[in-house]
Coordinates of C-alpha atoms in Angstrom, one line a residue:
H1 CA 115.2 75.2 90.2
Y2 CA 114.4 75.4 94.0
P3 CA 112.6 72.3 94.5
C4 CA 115.2 70.3 92.4
S5 CA 118.0 71.7 94.2
K6 CA 116.2 70.9 97.7
R7 CA 115.6 67.2 96.3
E8 CA 119.4 66.9 95.1
C9 CA 120.7 68.1 98.5
R10 CA 118.5 65.4 100.4
R11 CA 119.7 62.8 98.1
A12 CA 123.3 63.8 98.6
E13 CA 122.7 63.8 102.5
R14 CA 121.2 60.1 102.4
R15 CA 124.1 58.8 100.3
W16 CA 126.7 60.2 102.7
K17 CA 124.8 58.9 105.8
K18 CA 124.6 55.5 104.2
D19 CA 128.2 55.2 102.9
K20 CA 130.2 57.7 105.0
L21 CA 132.7 58.3 102.3
H22 CA 134.5 61.5 102.1
V23 CA 133.7 62.1 98.5
F24 CA 129.9 61.8 99.3
Y25 CA 130.4 64.5 102.0
E26 CA 132.1 66.9 99.4
I27 CA 129.2 66.4 97.4
L28 CA 126.8 67.0 100.1
K29 CA 128.7 70.4 100.9
E30 CA 128.5 71.6 97.1
S31 CA 124.8 70.7 96.8
W32 CA 124.2 72.6 100.1
R33 CA 126.0 75.7 98.8
R34 CA 124.1 75.5 95.5
Y35 CA 120.8 75.2 97.5
Q36 CA 121.7 78.3 99.7
R37 CA 122.4 80.2 96.7
I38 CA 119.2 79.5 94.9
L39 CA 117.1 80.0 98.2
K40 CA 118.6 83.3 98.4
A41 CA 117.9 84.3 94.8
E42 CA 114.2 83.1 95.3
K43 CA 113.9 85.2 98.3
T44 CA 115.4 88.1 96.6
R45 CA 112.8 87.6 93.7
Y46 CA 109.8 87.2 96.0
L47 CA 110.6 90.4 97.9
K48 CA 111.2 92.6 94.8
E49 CA 107.8 91.4 93.5
K50 CA 106.1 92.5 96.6
I51 CA 107.6 96.0 96.6
V52 CA 106.9 96.5 93.0
Q53 CA 103.3 95.2 93.4
N54 CA 102.6 97.5 96.4
L55 CA 104.8 100.3 95.5
N56 CA 101.9 102.7 95.6
K57 CA 100.2 101.2 98.5
P58 CA 102.3 101.9 101.6
R59 CA 99.9 100.3 104.0
V60 CA 99.8 97.0 102.3
L61 CA 103.5 97.2 101.8
F62 CA 104.1 97.9 105.5
K63 CA 101.9 95.1 106.4
S64 CA 103.6 92.7 104.1
I65 CA 107.0 93.5 105.4
D66 CA 106.0 93.7 109.0
S67 CA 104.2 90.2 108.8
I68 CA 107.7 88.7 107.3
L69 CA 109.8 90.6 110.0
N70 CA 107.7 89.2 112.7
S71 CA 107.6 85.8 111.7
P72 CA 109.9 83.1 113.5
Q73 CA 112.4 83.1 110.7
S74 CA 112.9 86.8 111.0
S75 CA 115.9 86.8 113.4
C76 CA 118.4 87.0 110.4
L77 CA 116.5 90.5 109.4
E78 CA 117.6 91.9 112.9
A79 CA 121.3 91.0 112.8
S80 CA 123.7 93.9 111.3
S81 CA 127.2 93.4 110.1
V82 CA 129.2 96.4 111.7
V83 CA 132.1 97.5 109.5
P84 CA 134.7 99.9 111.1
L85 CA 135.7 102.9 108.8
I86 CA 138.4 105.2 109.4
K87 CA 137.0 108.7 110.0
K88 CA 139.9 110.4 108.0
Q89 CA 142.5 108.8 105.8
N90 CA 145.2 110.7 107.7
L91 CA 144.2 109.3 111.1
D92 CA 146.4 106.7 113.1
T93 CA 144.8 103.3 112.0
T94 CA 145.9 101.8 115.5
I95 CA 143.8 104.0 117.5
L96 CA 140.2 102.5 117.7
A97 CA 138.7 105.9 118.6
N98 CA 139.4 106.9 115.0
Y99 CA 137.1 104.3 113.5
R100 CA 133.4 104.9 112.9
P101 CA 131.3 101.8 113.3
I102 CA 128.8 101.5 110.3
S103 CA 126.1 99.0 110.5
K104 CA 125.0 97.1 107.4
L105 CA 121.4 96.2 107.6
P106 CA 119.5 93.9 105.4
F107 CA 117.8 95.5 102.5
F108 CA 114.3 94.4 103.3
S109 CA 114.4 95.9 107.0
K110 CA 115.6 99.3 105.5
I111 CA 112.7 99.3 103.3
L112 CA 110.4 98.8 106.4
E113 CA 112.4 101.4 108.2
K114 CA 111.8 104.1 105.1
I115 CA 108.2 103.4 105.2
V116 CA 108.1 103.9 109.0
F117 CA 110.2 107.0 108.8
T118 CA 108.1 108.9 106.2
Q119 CA 105.0 108.6 108.3
F120 CA 106.9 109.3 111.5
Q121 CA 108.6 112.3 110.1
S122 CA 105.2 113.5 108.8
Y123 CA 103.9 113.2 112.4
L124 CA 106.7 115.0 114.0
D125 CA 106.6 118.0 111.5
T126 CA 102.9 118.3 111.8
N127 CA 103.0 118.5 115.7
G128 CA 106.2 120.4 115.8
I129 CA 108.0 118.2 118.1
L130 CA 111.5 118.0 116.6
E131 CA 114.0 120.4 118.0
T132 CA 114.2 123.7 115.9
F133 CA 117.9 124.1 116.3
Q134 CA 118.8 120.7 115.2
S135 CA 120.3 120.8 111.7
G136 CA 121.2 117.1 111.5
F137 CA 119.0 114.6 109.5
K138 CA 116.6 117.3 108.5
A139 CA 115.3 118.3 105.0
F140 CA 116.4 121.8 104.1
H141 CA 119.1 121.8 106.8
S142 CA 122.7 121.5 106.5
T143 CA 125.9 122.3 108.2
E144 CA 125.9 125.5 106.0
T145 CA 122.5 126.7 107.3
A146 CA 123.6 125.7 110.9
L147 CA 127.0 127.7 110.6
L148 CA 125.1 130.7 108.8
R149 CA 122.7 131.2 111.8
V150 CA 125.5 130.8 114.2
F151 CA 127.6 133.3 112.4
N152 CA 124.9 135.7 112.2
D153 CA 124.3 135.8 115.9
L154 CA 128.0 136.1 116.7
L155 CA 128.6 139.0 114.2
L156 CA 125.6 140.9 115.5
T157 CA 126.5 140.3 119.3
T158 CA 130.1 141.7 118.6
D159 CA 128.7 144.5 116.5
H160 CA 126.9 145.6 119.7
G161 CA 130.3 146.1 121.5
D162 CA 130.0 142.8 123.4
S163 CA 132.3 139.9 123.3
V164 CA 130.8 136.4 123.0
I165 CA 132.2 132.9 124.0
L166 CA 131.4 129.8 121.8
V167 CA 131.8 126.5 123.2
L168 CA 131.9 123.4 120.8
L169 CA 130.9 120.1 122.5
D170 CA 131.3 116.5 121.2
L171 CA 129.9 113.2 122.3
T172 CA 131.9 109.8 122.3
A173 CA 130.1 107.0 120.5
A174 CA 126.9 108.7 120.9
F175 CA 124.9 106.2 118.8
D176 CA 126.2 103.4 120.5
T177 CA 125.5 104.2 124.0
I178 CA 121.6 105.2 123.8
D179 CA 119.7 103.1 126.4
H180 CA 116.5 101.7 125.0
A181 CA 114.3 101.9 128.1
I182 CA 114.8 105.5 128.1
L183 CA 114.5 106.0 124.4
I184 CA 111.1 104.1 124.6
S185 CA 110.0 106.5 127.5
R186 CA 111.0 109.5 125.5
L187 CA 108.9 108.4 122.7
E188 CA 106.1 107.8 124.7
H189 CA 106.2 110.9 127.1
C190 CA 108.0 113.5 125.0
V191 CA 106.7 112.5 121.5
G192 CA 103.3 110.9 122.2
I193 CA 103.6 107.5 120.8
R194 CA 101.3 105.2 122.0
E195 CA 100.1 101.5 122.0
T196 CA 100.7 99.7 118.7
A197 CA 103.3 102.2 117.5
L198 CA 105.1 102.2 120.6
Q199 CA 105.0 98.5 120.5
W200 CA 106.4 98.5 117.0
F201 CA 109.5 100.7 118.1
R202 CA 110.0 98.5 121.3
S203 CA 110.1 95.4 118.8
Y204 CA 112.3 97.3 116.4
L205 CA 115.0 98.1 119.3
S206 CA 114.9 94.6 121.1
D207 CA 116.3 91.4 120.3
R208 CA 119.0 92.7 117.9
Y209 CA 122.3 91.1 117.0
F210 CA 125.4 92.2 115.4
S211 CA 128.9 90.9 114.2
V212 CA 131.9 92.9 113.3
K213 CA 133.5 92.4 109.9
L214 CA 136.9 93.4 109.3
G215 CA 138.4 92.3 105.8
D216 CA 137.5 88.8 105.2
S217 CA 137.2 88.1 108.8
T218 CA 133.8 88.2 110.9
S219 CA 133.4 87.9 114.6
S220 CA 130.6 85.7 116.4
I221 CA 127.2 87.2 116.5
A222 CA 126.5 89.1 119.9
P223 CA 123.4 90.8 121.5
L224 CA 122.9 94.3 120.8
L225 CA 121.9 95.6 124.3
C226 CA 122.1 99.5 123.8
G227 CA 122.4 102.0 121.0
V228 CA 120.8 102.7 117.5
P229 CA 122.7 101.4 114.3
Q230 CA 124.6 104.1 112.5
G231 CA 123.5 103.3 108.8
S232 CA 120.0 102.6 109.5
V233 CA 117.0 104.9 108.4
L234 CA 115.4 105.4 111.8
G235 CA 118.6 105.6 113.8
P236 CA 119.6 109.3 113.4
L237 CA 116.1 110.3 113.8
L238 CA 115.7 108.5 117.1
F239 CA 119.1 110.0 118.2
S240 CA 117.6 113.4 117.6
L241 CA 114.6 112.6 119.8
Y242 CA 116.8 111.0 122.5
L243 CA 118.5 114.5 122.9
L244 CA 115.2 116.4 122.9
P245 CA 115.6 117.4 126.8
L246 CA 118.9 118.8 126.2
G247 CA 117.5 121.7 124.5
N248 CA 115.6 122.7 127.6
I249 CA 118.8 123.0 129.8
F250 CA 120.2 125.6 127.6
K251 CA 116.8 127.5 127.5
R252 CA 116.7 127.4 131.1
H253 CA 120.2 129.1 131.5
G254 CA 119.4 131.5 128.8
I255 CA 122.1 130.3 126.5
S256 CA 122.0 130.2 122.8
Y257 CA 122.8 126.7 121.1
H258 CA 122.7 124.6 117.9
F259 CA 123.0 121.1 117.2
Y260 CA 124.1 119.2 114.4
A261 CA 123.9 115.5 115.0
D262 CA 125.9 114.7 117.9
D263 CA 127.8 118.1 117.8
S264 CA 126.6 120.9 120.0
Q265 CA 127.6 124.5 119.9
I266 CA 126.5 127.0 122.7
Y267 CA 127.3 130.9 122.8
L268 CA 126.8 133.4 125.4
P269 CA 127.4 137.2 125.2
L270 CA 130.0 138.4 127.9
R271 CA 129.6 141.5 129.3
R272 CA 132.3 144.1 130.8
D273 CA 132.2 142.0 134.0
A274 CA 133.6 138.7 132.5
N275 CA 133.6 136.6 135.4
G276 CA 129.9 137.4 136.4
S277 CA 129.0 136.7 132.9
L278 CA 130.4 133.1 133.0
T279 CA 128.4 131.8 135.7
P280 CA 125.4 130.7 133.6
L281 CA 127.8 129.0 131.3
L282 CA 129.5 127.2 134.0
E283 CA 126.1 126.2 135.4
C284 CA 124.8 125.2 132.2
L285 CA 127.9 122.7 131.5
K286 CA 127.7 121.4 135.0
D287 CA 123.9 120.5 134.2
I288 CA 124.7 119.0 130.7
K289 CA 127.4 116.7 132.4
T290 CA 124.7 115.5 134.7
W291 CA 122.2 114.9 132.3
M292 CA 124.5 113.2 130.1
S293 CA 125.5 110.9 132.9
F294 CA 122.0 110.0 133.6
N295 CA 121.3 109.2 130.1
F296 CA 124.4 106.9 129.5
L297 CA 126.0 109.7 127.1
N298 CA 129.9 110.6 127.4
L299 CA 131.1 114.1 126.7
N300 CA 134.3 114.0 124.8
E301 CA 136.5 116.6 126.6
E302 CA 139.4 116.2 124.4
K303 CA 137.3 117.6 121.6
T304 CA 135.8 120.4 123.6
E305 CA 136.8 123.6 122.1
I306 CA 136.3 127.4 123.2
I307 CA 136.8 130.6 121.4
V308 CA 136.0 134.1 122.3
F309 CA 134.9 136.9 119.8
G310 CA 134.6 140.3 120.1
P311 CA 135.5 143.7 118.7
S312 CA 139.3 143.9 118.0
R313 CA 140.0 146.6 120.7
V314 CA 138.4 144.5 123.5
C315 CA 140.4 141.3 122.2
D316 CA 143.7 143.3 122.2
S317 CA 143.5 145.3 125.2
T318 CA 141.3 143.2 127.6
P319 CA 141.9 139.4 127.8
I320 CA 138.7 137.5 129.0
N321 CA 139.4 135.4 132.2
L322 CA 138.0 132.1 131.6
G323 CA 138.9 130.5 134.7
S324 CA 138.4 126.8 134.6
L325 CA 137.5 126.8 130.9
Q326 CA 140.8 128.3 129.8
Q327 CA 142.4 124.8 129.2
Y328 CA 139.7 124.4 126.4
A329 CA 140.5 128.0 124.9
K330 CA 141.9 128.2 121.3
P331 CA 142.7 131.0 118.7
V332 CA 141.2 129.1 115.9
V333 CA 138.6 126.1 116.2
T334 CA 137.2 123.8 113.6
N335 CA 133.3 124.2 113.5
L336 CA 131.6 121.6 111.2
G337 CA 134.5 121.5 108.9
I338 CA 135.1 125.3 108.8
K339 CA 138.2 126.8 110.8
I340 CA 136.9 130.0 112.5
D341 CA 139.5 132.6 114.1
S342 CA 138.5 134.9 117.0
E343 CA 138.3 137.9 114.4
F344 CA 136.2 136.3 111.8
K345 CA 139.0 136.8 109.1
L346 CA 138.5 133.1 107.9
D347 CA 142.0 133.1 106.5
K348 CA 143.2 129.7 108.2
Q349 CA 139.9 128.2 106.4
I350 CA 140.6 129.8 103.1
N351 CA 144.4 128.8 103.1
M352 CA 143.2 125.2 103.9
V353 CA 140.7 125.1 101.0
V354 CA 143.3 126.5 98.5
K355 CA 145.9 124.2 99.5
S356 CA 143.7 121.1 99.2
C357 CA 142.2 122.3 95.8
F358 CA 145.8 122.9 94.4
Y359 CA 146.9 119.4 95.4
Q360 CA 143.8 118.0 93.7
L361 CA 144.4 119.7 90.6
R362 CA 147.8 118.3 90.5
L363 CA 146.3 115.0 90.6
L364 CA 143.5 115.6 88.2
A365 CA 146.0 117.0 85.6
K366 CA 147.3 113.4 85.1
M367 CA 143.7 112.2 84.4
K368 CA 143.1 114.8 81.7
P369 CA 144.4 112.8 78.6
I370 CA 142.0 109.7 79.3
L371 CA 138.8 111.8 79.9
S372 CA 136.6 113.8 77.5
F373 CA 135.9 117.4 78.1
N374 CA 132.4 117.1 79.5
I375 CA 133.5 114.3 81.8
F376 CA 136.6 116.2 83.0
E377 CA 134.6 119.3 83.7
Q378 CA 132.2 117.1 86.0
V379 CA 135.3 115.7 87.8
I380 CA 136.6 119.4 88.4
H381 CA 133.3 120.3 89.8
A382 CA 133.2 117.3 92.0
F383 CA 136.8 117.8 93.5
I384 CA 137.2 121.4 93.2
S385 CA 134.0 123.5 92.9
N386 CA 132.4 121.7 95.7
R387 CA 135.3 122.6 98.0
L388 CA 135.1 126.2 96.9
D389 CA 131.3 126.3 97.5
Y390 CA 131.2 124.8 100.8
C391 CA 130.0 127.3 103.3
N392 CA 131.1 130.1 101.0
A393 CA 128.0 132.2 102.3
L394 CA 130.4 132.9 105.4
Y395 CA 133.0 134.4 103.0
I396 CA 130.8 137.4 102.5
G397 CA 132.8 140.5 103.6
V398 CA 136.2 139.0 103.9
N399 CA 139.3 140.9 102.5
Q400 CA 139.8 140.8 98.8
I401 CA 143.3 139.3 99.1
S402 CA 141.7 136.0 100.6
L403 CA 139.1 136.1 97.8
S404 CA 141.8 136.5 95.4
C405 CA 143.6 133.3 96.6
I406 CA 140.1 131.4 96.1
Q407 CA 139.8 133.0 92.5
L408 CA 143.3 131.7 91.7
V409 CA 142.2 128.1 92.3
Q410 CA 139.1 128.8 89.9
N411 CA 141.2 130.2 87.4
A412 CA 143.7 127.3 87.5
A413 CA 140.9 124.8 87.2
A414 CA 139.6 126.7 84.1
R415 CA 142.9 126.9 82.6
L416 CA 143.4 122.8 83.1
L417 CA 140.2 122.2 81.6
T418 CA 140.4 124.4 78.6
G419 CA 144.3 124.3 78.0
T420 CA 144.4 128.0 78.3
R421 CA 148.0 129.4 78.7
K422 CA 149.2 131.1 82.1
H423 CA 149.2 134.7 80.4
E424 CA 145.9 134.5 78.5
H425 CA 143.2 136.4 80.0
I426 CA 140.9 134.2 81.9
T427 CA 137.6 136.1 82.2
P428 CA 136.3 135.1 78.8
I429 CA 137.1 131.5 79.5
L430 CA 135.1 131.6 82.8
A431 CA 132.3 133.3 80.9
S432 CA 132.4 130.5 77.9
L433 CA 132.2 127.8 80.6
H434 CA 129.3 129.8 82.5
W435 CA 131.3 129.8 85.7
L436 CA 130.5 132.6 88.0
P437 CA 133.6 133.9 89.5
V438 CA 134.2 133.5 93.3
Y439 CA 132.8 136.9 94.4
F440 CA 129.5 136.5 92.5
R441 CA 129.3 132.8 93.7
I442 CA 129.2 134.2 97.3
H443 CA 126.5 136.7 96.7
F444 CA 124.8 134.2 94.6
K445 CA 124.6 131.7 97.5
I446 CA 123.3 134.4 99.7
L447 CA 120.7 135.1 97.2
M448 CA 119.7 131.6 97.0
F449 CA 119.2 131.5 100.9
V450 CA 117.1 134.6 100.7
F451 CA 114.8 133.0 97.9
K452 CA 114.4 129.7 100.1
S453 CA 113.8 131.7 103.3
L454 CA 110.9 133.5 101.4
N455 CA 109.4 130.5 99.8
G456 CA 109.3 128.0 102.7
L457 CA 112.5 126.0 101.5
A458 CA 114.7 127.0 104.4
P459 CA 115.0 126.2 107.9
Q460 CA 112.9 128.2 110.3
Y461 CA 115.7 129.6 112.2
I462 CA 117.1 131.2 109.0
S463 CA 113.7 132.5 107.8
E464 CA 113.1 134.2 110.9
L465 CA 116.0 136.4 110.3
L466 CA 114.3 138.0 107.4
H467 CA 111.6 140.5 107.8
I468 CA 109.3 142.0 105.1
Y469 CA 109.5 145.7 104.8
T470 CA 106.0 147.3 105.5
P471 CA 105.9 151.2 104.8
S472 CA 104.1 153.3 107.2
R473 CA 102.2 155.0 104.3
S474 CA 101.2 154.2 100.9
L475 CA 104.1 154.3 98.4
R476 CA 104.5 153.4 94.7
S477 CA 107.2 150.9 95.8
G478 CA 104.8 149.3 98.2
D479 CA 103.9 146.4 96.1
Q480 CA 107.7 145.5 95.7
L481 CA 109.0 142.8 98.1
R482 CA 111.5 144.5 100.3
L483 CA 113.3 143.6 103.2
N484 CA 114.1 145.3 106.5
V485 CA 117.9 146.0 107.1
P486 CA 118.9 145.9 110.7
R487 CA 121.1 148.6 111.8
T488 CA 124.9 147.7 112.2
R489 CA 128.1 149.7 113.1
L490 CA 131.0 147.6 111.9
K491 CA 131.9 146.4 108.4
T492 CA 134.0 143.6 109.8
R493 CA 131.0 142.5 112.2
G494 CA 127.4 143.4 111.7
N495 CA 127.6 144.2 108.1
R496 CA 128.6 140.7 107.3
S497 CA 125.8 139.0 109.1
F498 CA 123.0 137.3 107.0
S499 CA 120.2 139.4 108.2
A500 CA 122.1 142.5 107.0
V501 CA 123.5 141.3 103.4
A502 CA 120.3 139.6 102.8

């Protein structure tokens, strides 16, 4: 069809040039559209055949794709369509800062990126180059593992009688302000990329173009002079490598830290002399701002939040003097989607989850008549169980009243699914559905993290919290796998840490 369509298009063009009639111009336009559709379909078919033929030959596949991308006709593969997406549905749509720019890249370009990503990730893992305390865009890492480690450190510090200050930092348009020259220098000197591989990354970052699409309207094409595209395969990994020197600043000042993508959290124990203890933190924040300025990153001070944790007697009787940081202090902060209060009660978080789940249940009740039992159960797991299970490892040790509120949500979901009446006993219903009650789901999550830590399926910063117990002399229980339990003082602090409950 492709040759015939091309000949038809040329005939229509010659006829229009000869007679200059409007009807022949319309025929030419229609022929050209048909030719473009057929050409696009033929390109797609050819690319699919190449991928299928070399699916188990990554070297051949890489060379095939790379040769096409480096051809004179490859400029279209370096162009991206940027679609602004609102970050949250309840945000003001007239404020541009509430949108996240997502780059829609050509399919073939993403295939090539995936091949490079697999080899590059293997190189980084083998040489231990990636930041240990970066939980974004990494296998076995998540927001829950990040919060589990941070919570563990905060609980143990306050259990020892010290207060601890937590600072949450956020970057503005972090992916869009990355300087390409600095990134290439980082890849060469910090990562060890050389010669052909470095030249490939330089080619990948240069000569890129983008256009913005909003609804049916599309802007004109403009050059992409900085940043890595959000929505690309390599973008998040390159961003993590761009931030590599930032961890050295925290280490130099002796401050604990954790990253999740462009969200940073740093925490520092506060001794009795609070003013003296804040000096390393203030100097560290100053160095961070300087480093970000030199690296074209912008710290979003509007989203900077500070919270102080400590034994309740310290919080009540001796308020901490934060000096210039007082303007950022809050009694409750939102850390990776979890509302955290200064006493680790998590009641604000639980109330938010309960309110959200009951709202979803009211909406789901309207869908029940049109869905089968199995499908409706999957819908409940998607909209309710996921909310109940998100970071529920942090709920260990919270008061029973808060847990009972979460249990009410699960009970209501089970009653809605099975049609059980309000006053009927719910425990047999949960058992028949094979739904673990909330209390046991929390402990199951802890056991799952323990299993993953002992079998190399968890982040290093989680695995290093667990230590195998080795008896000083031979015992009958010596062949059993047992863990050391750290000494703790307070049920509401140290007893809730992951290293203690594991």
